Coordinates of C-alpha atoms and ligand atoms in Angstrom, one line a residue:
X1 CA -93.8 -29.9 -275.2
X2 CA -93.7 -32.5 -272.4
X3 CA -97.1 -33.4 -270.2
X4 CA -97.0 -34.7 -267.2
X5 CA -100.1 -35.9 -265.0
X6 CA -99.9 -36.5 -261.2
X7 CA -102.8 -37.6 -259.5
X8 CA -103.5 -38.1 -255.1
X9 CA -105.6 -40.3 -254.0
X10 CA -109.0 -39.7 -254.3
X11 CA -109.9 -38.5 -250.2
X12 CA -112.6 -40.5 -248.7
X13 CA -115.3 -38.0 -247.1
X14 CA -116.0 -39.2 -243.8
X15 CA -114.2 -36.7 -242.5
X16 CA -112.7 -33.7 -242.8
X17 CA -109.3 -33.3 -244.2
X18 CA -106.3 -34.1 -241.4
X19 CA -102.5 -33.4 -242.0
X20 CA -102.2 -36.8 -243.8
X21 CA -104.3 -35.8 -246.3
X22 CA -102.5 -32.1 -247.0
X23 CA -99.0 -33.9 -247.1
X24 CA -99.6 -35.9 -250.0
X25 CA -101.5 -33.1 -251.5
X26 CA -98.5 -30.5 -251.2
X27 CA -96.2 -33.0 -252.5
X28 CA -98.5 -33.1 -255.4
X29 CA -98.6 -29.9 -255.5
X30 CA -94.5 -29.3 -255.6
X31 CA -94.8 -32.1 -258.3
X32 CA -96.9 -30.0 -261.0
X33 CA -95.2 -26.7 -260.2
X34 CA -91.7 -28.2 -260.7
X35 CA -93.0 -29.4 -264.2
X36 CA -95.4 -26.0 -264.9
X37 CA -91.4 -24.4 -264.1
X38 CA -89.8 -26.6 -266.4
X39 CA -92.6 -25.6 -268.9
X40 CA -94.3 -28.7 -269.2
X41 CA -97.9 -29.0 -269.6
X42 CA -99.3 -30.7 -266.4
X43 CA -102.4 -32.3 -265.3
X44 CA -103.0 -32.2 -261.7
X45 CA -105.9 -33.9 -260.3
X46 CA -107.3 -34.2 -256.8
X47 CA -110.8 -35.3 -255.5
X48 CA -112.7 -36.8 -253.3
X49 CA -113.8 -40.7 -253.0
X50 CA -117.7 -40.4 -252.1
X51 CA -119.7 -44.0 -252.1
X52 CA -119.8 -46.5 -249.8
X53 CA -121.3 -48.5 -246.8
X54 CA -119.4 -46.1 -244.7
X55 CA -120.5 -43.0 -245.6
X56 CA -123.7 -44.0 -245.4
X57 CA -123.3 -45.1 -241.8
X58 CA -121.3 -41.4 -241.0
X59 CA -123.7 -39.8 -242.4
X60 CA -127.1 -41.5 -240.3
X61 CA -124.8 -40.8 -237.2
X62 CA -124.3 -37.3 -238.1
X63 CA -128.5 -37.2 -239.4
X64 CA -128.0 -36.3 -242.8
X65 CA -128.1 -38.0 -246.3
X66 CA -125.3 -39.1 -247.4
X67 CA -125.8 -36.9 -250.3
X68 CA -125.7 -34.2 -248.0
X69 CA -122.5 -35.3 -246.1
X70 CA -120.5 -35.6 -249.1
X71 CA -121.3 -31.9 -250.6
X72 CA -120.1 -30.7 -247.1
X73 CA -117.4 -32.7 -247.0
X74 CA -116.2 -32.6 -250.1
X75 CA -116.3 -28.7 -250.1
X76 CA -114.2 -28.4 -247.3
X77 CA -111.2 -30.7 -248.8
X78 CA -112.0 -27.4 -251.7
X79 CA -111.5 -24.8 -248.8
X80 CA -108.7 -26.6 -247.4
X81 CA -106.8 -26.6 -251.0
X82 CA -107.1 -23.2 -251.4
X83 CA -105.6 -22.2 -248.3
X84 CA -102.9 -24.1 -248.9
X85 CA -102.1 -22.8 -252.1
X86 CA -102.9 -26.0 -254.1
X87 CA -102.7 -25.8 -257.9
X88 CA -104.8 -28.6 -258.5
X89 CA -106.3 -28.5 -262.6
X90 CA -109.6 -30.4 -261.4
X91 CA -111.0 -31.9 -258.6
X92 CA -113.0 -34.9 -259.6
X93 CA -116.0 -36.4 -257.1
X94 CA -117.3 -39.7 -257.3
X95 CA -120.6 -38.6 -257.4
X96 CA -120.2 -36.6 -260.6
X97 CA -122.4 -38.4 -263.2
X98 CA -119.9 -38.6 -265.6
X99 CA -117.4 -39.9 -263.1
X100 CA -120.0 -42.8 -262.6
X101 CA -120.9 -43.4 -266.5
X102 CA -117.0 -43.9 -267.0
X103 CA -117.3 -46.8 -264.1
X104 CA -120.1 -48.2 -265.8
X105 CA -118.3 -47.9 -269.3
X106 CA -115.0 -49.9 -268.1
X107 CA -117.0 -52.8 -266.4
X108 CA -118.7 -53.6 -269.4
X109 CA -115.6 -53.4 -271.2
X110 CA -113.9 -55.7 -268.8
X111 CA -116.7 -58.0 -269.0
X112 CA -117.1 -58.0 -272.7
X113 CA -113.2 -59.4 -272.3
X114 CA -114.1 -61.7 -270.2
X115 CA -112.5 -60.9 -266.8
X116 CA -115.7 -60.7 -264.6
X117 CA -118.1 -63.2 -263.5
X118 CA -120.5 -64.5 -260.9
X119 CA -119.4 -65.8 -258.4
X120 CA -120.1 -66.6 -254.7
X121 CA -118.0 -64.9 -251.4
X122 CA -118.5 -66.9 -248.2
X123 CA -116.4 -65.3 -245.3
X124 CA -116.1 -62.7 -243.7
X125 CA -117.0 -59.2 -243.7
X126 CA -115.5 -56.0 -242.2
X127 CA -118.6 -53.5 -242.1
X128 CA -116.8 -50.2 -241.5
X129 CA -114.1 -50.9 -244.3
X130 CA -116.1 -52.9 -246.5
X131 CA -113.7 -55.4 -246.9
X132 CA -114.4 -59.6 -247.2
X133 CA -111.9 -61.3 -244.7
X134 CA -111.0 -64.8 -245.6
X135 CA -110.3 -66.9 -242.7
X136 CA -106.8 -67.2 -243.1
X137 CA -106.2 -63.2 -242.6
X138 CA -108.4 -63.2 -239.5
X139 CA -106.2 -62.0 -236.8
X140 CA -107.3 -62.8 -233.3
X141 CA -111.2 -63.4 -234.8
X142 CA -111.0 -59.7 -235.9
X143 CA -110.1 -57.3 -238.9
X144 CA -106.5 -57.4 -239.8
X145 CA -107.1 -54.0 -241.1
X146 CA -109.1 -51.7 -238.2
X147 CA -109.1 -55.1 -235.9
X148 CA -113.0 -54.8 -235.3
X149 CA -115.2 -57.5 -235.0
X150 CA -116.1 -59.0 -238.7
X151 CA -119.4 -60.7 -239.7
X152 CA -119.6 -64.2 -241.1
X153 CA -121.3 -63.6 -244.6
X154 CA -122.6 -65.4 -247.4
X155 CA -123.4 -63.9 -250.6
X156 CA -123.3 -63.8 -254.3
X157 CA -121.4 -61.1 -255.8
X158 CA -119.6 -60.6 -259.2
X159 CA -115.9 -61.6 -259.4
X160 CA -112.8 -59.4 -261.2
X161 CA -110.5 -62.5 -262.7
X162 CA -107.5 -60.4 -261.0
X163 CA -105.2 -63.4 -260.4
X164 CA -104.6 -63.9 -264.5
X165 CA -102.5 -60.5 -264.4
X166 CA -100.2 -61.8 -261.2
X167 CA -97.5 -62.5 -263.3
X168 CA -97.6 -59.2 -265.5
X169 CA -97.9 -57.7 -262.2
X170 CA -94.8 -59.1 -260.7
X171 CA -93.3 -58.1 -263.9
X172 CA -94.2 -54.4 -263.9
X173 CA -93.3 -54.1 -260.5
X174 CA -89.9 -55.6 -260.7
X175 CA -89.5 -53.0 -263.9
X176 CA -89.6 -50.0 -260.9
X177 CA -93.8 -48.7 -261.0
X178 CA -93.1 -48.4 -257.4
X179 CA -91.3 -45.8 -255.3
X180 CA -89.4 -46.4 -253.0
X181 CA -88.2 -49.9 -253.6
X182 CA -88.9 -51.3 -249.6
X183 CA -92.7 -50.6 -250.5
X184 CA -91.9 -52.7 -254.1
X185 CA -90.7 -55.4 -251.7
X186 CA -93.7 -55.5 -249.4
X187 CA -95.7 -55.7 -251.9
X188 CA -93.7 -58.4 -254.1
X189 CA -93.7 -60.5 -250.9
X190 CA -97.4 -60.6 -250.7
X191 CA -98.0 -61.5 -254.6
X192 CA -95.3 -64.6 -253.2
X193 CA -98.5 -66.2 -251.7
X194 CA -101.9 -67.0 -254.0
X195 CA -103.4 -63.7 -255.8
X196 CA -107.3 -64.5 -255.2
X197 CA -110.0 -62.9 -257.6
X198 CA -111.2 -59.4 -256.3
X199 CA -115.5 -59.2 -255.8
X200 CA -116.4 -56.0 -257.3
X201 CA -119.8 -55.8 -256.4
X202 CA -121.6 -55.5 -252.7
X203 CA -125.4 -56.4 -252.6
X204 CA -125.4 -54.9 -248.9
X205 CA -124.7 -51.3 -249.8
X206 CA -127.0 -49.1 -251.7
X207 CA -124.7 -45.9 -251.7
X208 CA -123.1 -46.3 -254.8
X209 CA -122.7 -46.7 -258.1
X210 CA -125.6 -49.5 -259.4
X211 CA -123.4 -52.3 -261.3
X212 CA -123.8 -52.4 -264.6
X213 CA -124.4 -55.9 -265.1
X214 CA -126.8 -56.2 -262.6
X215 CA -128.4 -53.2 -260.8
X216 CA -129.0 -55.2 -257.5
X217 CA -125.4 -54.8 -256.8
X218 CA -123.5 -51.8 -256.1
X219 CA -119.8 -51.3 -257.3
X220 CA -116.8 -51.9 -254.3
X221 CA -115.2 -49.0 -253.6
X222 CA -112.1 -49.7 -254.5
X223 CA -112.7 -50.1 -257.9
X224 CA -115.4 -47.4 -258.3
X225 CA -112.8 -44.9 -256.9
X226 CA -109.4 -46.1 -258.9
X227 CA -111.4 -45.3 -262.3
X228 CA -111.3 -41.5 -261.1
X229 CA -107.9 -41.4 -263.0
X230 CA -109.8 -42.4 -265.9
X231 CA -113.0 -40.4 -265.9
X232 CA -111.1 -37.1 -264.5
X233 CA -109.7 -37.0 -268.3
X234 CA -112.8 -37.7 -269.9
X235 CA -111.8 -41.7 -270.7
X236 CA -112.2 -42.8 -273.7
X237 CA -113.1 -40.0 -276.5
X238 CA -111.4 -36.8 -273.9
X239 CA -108.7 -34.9 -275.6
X240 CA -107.3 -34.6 -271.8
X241 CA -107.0 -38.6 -271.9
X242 CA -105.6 -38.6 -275.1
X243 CA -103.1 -35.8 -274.3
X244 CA -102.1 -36.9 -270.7
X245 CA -102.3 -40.7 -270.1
X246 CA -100.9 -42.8 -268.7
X247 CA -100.3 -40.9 -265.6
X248 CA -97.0 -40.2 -264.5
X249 CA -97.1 -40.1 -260.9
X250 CA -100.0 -41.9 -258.5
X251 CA -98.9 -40.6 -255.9
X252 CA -100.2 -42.3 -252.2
X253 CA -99.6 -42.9 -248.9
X254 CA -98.3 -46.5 -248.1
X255 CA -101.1 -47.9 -247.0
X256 CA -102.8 -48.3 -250.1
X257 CA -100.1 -49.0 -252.3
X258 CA -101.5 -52.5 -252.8
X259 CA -104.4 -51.4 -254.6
X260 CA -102.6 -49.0 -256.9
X261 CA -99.5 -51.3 -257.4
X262 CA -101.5 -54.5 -257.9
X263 CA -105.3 -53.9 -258.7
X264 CA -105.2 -50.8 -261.0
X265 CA -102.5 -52.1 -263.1
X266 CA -104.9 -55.4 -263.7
X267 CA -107.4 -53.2 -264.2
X268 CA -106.0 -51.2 -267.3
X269 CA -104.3 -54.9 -268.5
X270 CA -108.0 -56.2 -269.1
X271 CA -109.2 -52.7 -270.7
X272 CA -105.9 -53.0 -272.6
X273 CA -104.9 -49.6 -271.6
X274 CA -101.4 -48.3 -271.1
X275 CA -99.9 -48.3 -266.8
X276 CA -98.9 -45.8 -265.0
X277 CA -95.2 -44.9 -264.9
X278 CA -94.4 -44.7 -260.7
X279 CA -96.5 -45.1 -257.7
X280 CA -95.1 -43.2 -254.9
X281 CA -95.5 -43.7 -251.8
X282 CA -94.9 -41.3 -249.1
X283 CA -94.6 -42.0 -245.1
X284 CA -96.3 -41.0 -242.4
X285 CA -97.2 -38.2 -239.8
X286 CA -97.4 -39.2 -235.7
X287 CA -98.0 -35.5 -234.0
X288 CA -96.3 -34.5 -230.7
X289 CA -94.9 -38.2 -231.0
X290 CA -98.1 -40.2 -231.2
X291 CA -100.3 -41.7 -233.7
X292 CA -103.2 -39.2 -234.6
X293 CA -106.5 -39.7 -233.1
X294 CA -109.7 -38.1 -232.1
X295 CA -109.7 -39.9 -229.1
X296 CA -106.5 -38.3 -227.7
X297 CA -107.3 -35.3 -229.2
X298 CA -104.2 -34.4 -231.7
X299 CA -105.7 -34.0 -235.2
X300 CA -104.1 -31.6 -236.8
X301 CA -106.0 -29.2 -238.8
X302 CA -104.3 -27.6 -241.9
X303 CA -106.2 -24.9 -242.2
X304 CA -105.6 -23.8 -238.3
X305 CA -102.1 -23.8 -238.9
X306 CA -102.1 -22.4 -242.3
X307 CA -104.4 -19.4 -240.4
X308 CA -101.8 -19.5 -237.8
X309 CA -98.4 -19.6 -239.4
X310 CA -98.6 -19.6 -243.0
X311 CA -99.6 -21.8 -245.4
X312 CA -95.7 -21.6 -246.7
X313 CA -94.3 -22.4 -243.2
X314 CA -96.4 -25.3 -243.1
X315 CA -95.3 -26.3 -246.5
X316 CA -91.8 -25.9 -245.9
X317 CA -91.9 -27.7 -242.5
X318 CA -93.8 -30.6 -244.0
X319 CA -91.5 -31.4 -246.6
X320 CA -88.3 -30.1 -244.9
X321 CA -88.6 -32.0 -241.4
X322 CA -88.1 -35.2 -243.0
X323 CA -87.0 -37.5 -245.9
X324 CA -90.2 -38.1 -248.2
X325 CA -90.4 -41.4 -247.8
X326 CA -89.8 -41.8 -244.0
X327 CA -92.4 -41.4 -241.1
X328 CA -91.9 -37.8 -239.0
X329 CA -93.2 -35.9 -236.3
X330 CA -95.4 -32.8 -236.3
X331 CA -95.5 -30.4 -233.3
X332 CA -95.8 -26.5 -233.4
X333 CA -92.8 -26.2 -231.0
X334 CA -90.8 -27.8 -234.1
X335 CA -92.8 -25.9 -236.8
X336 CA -91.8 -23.0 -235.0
X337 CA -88.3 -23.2 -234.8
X338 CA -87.9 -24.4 -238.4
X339 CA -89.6 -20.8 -239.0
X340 CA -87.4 -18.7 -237.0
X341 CA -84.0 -20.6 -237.7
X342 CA -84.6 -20.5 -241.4
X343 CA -87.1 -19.0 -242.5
X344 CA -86.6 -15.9 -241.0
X345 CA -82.8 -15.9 -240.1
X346 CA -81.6 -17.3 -243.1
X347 CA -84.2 -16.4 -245.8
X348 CA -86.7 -13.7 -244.5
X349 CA -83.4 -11.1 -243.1
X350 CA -81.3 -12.0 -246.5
X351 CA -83.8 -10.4 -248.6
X352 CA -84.5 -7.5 -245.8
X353 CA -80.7 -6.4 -245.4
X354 CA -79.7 -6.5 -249.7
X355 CA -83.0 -5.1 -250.3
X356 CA -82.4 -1.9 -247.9
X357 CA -78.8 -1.3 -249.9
X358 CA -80.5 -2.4 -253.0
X359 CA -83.0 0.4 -252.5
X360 CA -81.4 3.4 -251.5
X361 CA -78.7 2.6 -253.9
X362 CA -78.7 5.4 -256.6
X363 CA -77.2 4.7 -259.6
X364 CA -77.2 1.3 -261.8
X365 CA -76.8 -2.0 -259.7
X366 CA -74.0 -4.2 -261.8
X367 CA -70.9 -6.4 -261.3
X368 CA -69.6 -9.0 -262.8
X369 CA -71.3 -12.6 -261.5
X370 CA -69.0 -14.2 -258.9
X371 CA -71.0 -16.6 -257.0
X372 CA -72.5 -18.5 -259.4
X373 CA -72.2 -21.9 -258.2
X374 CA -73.9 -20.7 -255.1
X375 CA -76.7 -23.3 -255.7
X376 CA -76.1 -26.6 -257.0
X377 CA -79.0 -27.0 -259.9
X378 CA -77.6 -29.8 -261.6
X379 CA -78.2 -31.8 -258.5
X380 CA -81.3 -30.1 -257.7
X381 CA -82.5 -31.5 -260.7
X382 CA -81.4 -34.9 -260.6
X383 CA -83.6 -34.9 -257.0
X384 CA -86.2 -34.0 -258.9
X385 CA -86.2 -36.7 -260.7
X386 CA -85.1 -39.3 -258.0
X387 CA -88.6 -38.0 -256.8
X388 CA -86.6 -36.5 -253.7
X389 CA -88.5 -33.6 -252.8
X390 CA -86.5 -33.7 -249.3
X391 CA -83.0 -33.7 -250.8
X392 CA -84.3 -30.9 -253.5
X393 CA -85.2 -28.1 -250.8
X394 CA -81.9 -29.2 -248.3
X395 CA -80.1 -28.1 -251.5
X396 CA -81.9 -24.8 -252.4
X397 CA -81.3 -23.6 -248.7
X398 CA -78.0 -24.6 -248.7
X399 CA -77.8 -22.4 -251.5
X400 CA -79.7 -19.4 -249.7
X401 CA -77.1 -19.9 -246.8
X402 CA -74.4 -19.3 -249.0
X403 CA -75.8 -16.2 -250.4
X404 CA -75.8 -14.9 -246.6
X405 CA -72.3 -16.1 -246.1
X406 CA -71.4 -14.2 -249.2
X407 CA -72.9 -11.4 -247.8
X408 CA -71.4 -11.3 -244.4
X409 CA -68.0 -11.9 -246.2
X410 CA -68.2 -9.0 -248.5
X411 CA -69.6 -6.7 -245.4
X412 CA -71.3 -4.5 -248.1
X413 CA -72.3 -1.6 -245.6
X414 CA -68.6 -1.1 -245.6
X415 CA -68.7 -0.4 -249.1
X416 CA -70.0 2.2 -251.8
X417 CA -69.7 3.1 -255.5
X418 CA -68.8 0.3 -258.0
X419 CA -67.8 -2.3 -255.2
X420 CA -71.0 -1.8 -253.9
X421 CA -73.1 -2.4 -256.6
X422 CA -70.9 -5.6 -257.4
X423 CA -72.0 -7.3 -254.4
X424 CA -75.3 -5.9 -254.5
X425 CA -75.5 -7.3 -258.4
X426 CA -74.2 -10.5 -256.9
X427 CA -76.8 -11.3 -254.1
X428 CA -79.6 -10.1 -255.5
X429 CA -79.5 -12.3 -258.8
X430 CA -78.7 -15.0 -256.3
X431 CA -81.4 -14.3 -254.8
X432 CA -83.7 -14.2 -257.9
X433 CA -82.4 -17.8 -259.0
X434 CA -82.9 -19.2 -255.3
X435 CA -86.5 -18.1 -255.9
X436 CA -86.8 -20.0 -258.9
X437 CA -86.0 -23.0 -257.2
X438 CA -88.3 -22.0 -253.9
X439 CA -91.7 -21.4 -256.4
X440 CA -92.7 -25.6 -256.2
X441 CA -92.0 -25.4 -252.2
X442 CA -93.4 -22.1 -251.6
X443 CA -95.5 -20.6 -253.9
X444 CA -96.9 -17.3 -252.1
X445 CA -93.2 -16.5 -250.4
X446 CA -91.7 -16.9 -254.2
X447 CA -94.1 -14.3 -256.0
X448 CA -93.5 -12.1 -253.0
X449 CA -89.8 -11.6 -253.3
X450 CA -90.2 -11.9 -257.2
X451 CA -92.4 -8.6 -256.2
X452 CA -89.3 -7.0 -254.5
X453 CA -87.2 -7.6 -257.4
X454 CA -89.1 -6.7 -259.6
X455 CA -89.3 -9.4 -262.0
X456 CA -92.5 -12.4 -262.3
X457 CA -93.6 -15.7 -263.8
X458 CA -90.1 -16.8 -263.9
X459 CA -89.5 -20.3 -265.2
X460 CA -86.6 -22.2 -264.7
X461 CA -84.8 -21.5 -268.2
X462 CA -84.3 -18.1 -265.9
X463 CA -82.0 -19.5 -263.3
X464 CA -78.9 -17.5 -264.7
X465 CA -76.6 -14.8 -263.9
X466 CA -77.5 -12.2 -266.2
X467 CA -77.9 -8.0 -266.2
X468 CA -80.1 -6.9 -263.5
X469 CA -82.3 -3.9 -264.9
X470 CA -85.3 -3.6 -262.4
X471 CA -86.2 -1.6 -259.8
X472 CA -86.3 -3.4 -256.2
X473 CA -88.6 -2.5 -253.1
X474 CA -87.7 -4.0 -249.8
X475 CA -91.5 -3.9 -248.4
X476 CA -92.8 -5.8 -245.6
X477 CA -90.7 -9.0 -244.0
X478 CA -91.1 -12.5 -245.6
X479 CA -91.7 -13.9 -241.9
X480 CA -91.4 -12.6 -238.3
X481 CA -90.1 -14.3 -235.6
X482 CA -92.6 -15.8 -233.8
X483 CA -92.4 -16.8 -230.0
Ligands
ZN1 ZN1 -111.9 -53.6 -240.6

């Protein structure tokens, strides 16, 4: 049996969950039900990123501990999940102890190899993203990453030897770890200049994990949180790590490609573990055309419109409106149509109208199968693998469109008797093997109309024509219009 382990970034807890965050968890989520379908055994792990000058800082403003702030937090990325029907197999937090032995664990290992030492940073310093600045990045005197003002600093801290991997780096990512390629470039255009050696260890902040080699320091990060992939399968002596690494699919958003595409890698080089397989990187969300922000007041909140439409509409609009890898645009006004042009004309009244004849047709529903190239699953596949959720679910409705032409050709409440049931035999297998294909996308929808048909815990070796035996109820709609 195959494995597969996908992984999203661990979330950072200074705030609640946005619709940033849900997007790459949904894709995730398509991810390990796609593989579950193909019978696979899957590993799907999501978390939450906990330590840090920052959330120290949220947490004075918001007069708790940090302690305190992260339990909350992290609990509601938990709530969120589960609204929106994520199938995650654990959800790791930084602050788990055994998250933090593991971090302890692999420094001493890369020290032991020799790929950390003492060093001294003298720069700059961006507070709020705990980042040293050399001068050379400054832009305008400020942070080239949040463009706040930076401190001048001086202080000792322990060094990662990352620039001995650059060339194994280059290497790896000109074999293809990243997806897509224009993110490879960006980031194979920045290794074009010099690869410095990465501190790993902050005297300034005291929420974190205490470094190893020296308990005046506390561990970046960065380099705390990439180990979550590693401790989430119990690294070194966990069955789970030897049954599912390396992972798969990292999958993350494109701003922090770099750290995944460039850091982890060196990382497992100097533990001399095995890489990842892809890094994929997803694009972005503006809503109602701008960029989101507190400040103009647009942040979308999943579990709103999960409560509001459905966590399935939501789903299907995220990864319908646009390809995976571009940016897109979130409003309601578009949610909403994309609800009542398809999902209730083309999928929610196909199921209504064979269902009624389906029900009240006495006798046994068979024909012979004549529309079985309705959906192309080859293809479907193949996207699957190109990592094209996009392309996938264009071609599953395309096949559910069909189904409805097929059924508007063959007019069946014209007909009765044996012609009857043919087309009845016809659309509702179709209808069965387009559900197959919809489970990844949308779970809850899938399992109901499985319910309607009778049938459950299909997997995709089921997506055949074959005799339909079971007895169908038509029920409640799939969706309503709404206006
Ligand atoms: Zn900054």
């Amino acid at each position: 049996m195959e494995k597969f382990y996908i992984t999203t970034p661990i979330y950072y807890v200074n705030d609640k969950p946005h619709i940033g965050h849900a997007y790459t968890t949904i894709i995730a989520d398509v991810f390990a039900r796609w593989h579950r379908l193909n019978n696979e055994k899957v590993f799907f792990l999501t978390g939450t990123d906990e330590h840090g000058g920052k959330i120290e800082k949220a947490a004075n403003e918001k007069n708790k501990t940090p302690k305190e702030l992260v339990d909350e937090t992290s609990q509601k990325y938990k709530t969120t999940w589960e609204k929106l029907n994520i199938s995650y197999d654990k959800f790791i937090r930084t602050t788990d102890k055994s998250h933090e032995e593991t971090v302890k664990r692999f420094i001493k290992k890369v020290f032991e190899k020799g790929d950390i030492y003492k060093g001294e940073y003298e720069g700059f310093y961006c507070l709020p993203d705990e980042r040293y600045i050399t001068e050379s990045e400054l832009v305008g005197g400020k942070c080239p990453d949040c463009g706040r003002d930076v401190q001048k600093i001086k202080e000792e801290a322990y060094f990662f030897k990352l620039s001995k991997y650059k060339d194994q780096i280059i290497n790896l990512i000109n074999k293809g770890l990243i997806l897509p390629e224009k993110n490879a470039n960006e980031i194979l255009n920045r290794l074009k200049g010099e690869l410095k050696d990465l501190d790993i260890s902050r005297k300034s902040v005291s929420w974190g994990i205490k470094f190893p080699l020296d308990e005046s320091h506390s561990v970046y990060v960065w380099f705390d949180a990439l180990l979550n992939y590693l401790s989430a399968l119990n690294w070194p002596d966990g069955s789970e790590f030897k049954e599912f690494w390396p992972a798969d699919i990292h999958l993350v958003g494109k701003e922090i490609v770099w750290f995944h595409s460039v850091i982890w890698p060196a990382m497992l080089m100097s533990a001399d573990l095995p890489l990842p397989k892809n890094i994929l990187a997803h694009g972005w969300w503006t809503v109602d055309g701008k960029k989101m922000s507190k400040s103009i007041g647009n942040v979308v909140d999943p579990i709103e419109i999960a409560d509001k439409y459905s966590a399935d509409a939501f789903r299907y609009f995220l990864l319908r409106e646009k390809p995976t890898w571009e940016d897109g645009d979130f409003s309601e006004a578009a949610l909403k149509e994309r609800i009542n042009g398809e999902l209730m004309s083309n999928l929610s009244n196909l199921v209504a109208r064979v269902l009624t004849l389906a029900e009240k047709f006495e006798g046994k529903i068979e024909g012979k199968p004549e529309i079985e190239d309705f959906i192309r699953k080859e293809e479907i596949i193949e996207n699957f693998e190109k990592k094209d959720l996009y392309s996938a679910l264009n071609l599953i409705f395309e096949g559910i469109r069909k189904i409805n032409k097929y059924v508007n050709d063959k007019e069946p409440w014209k007909l009765e008797g044996k012609n009857l049931a043919n087309v009845l035999y016809n659309s509702l297998e179709a209808i069965r093997i387009a559900t197959i294909f919809l489970k990844p996308f949308m779970p809850s929808t899938a399992e109901k109309i499985e319910k309607k048909l009778g049938v459950n815990g299909q997997l995709l070796s089921d997506a055949f024509f074959r005799e339909f035996s079971t007895k169908v109820e038509r029920g409640e709609n799939l969706f309503n219009k709404i206006n």
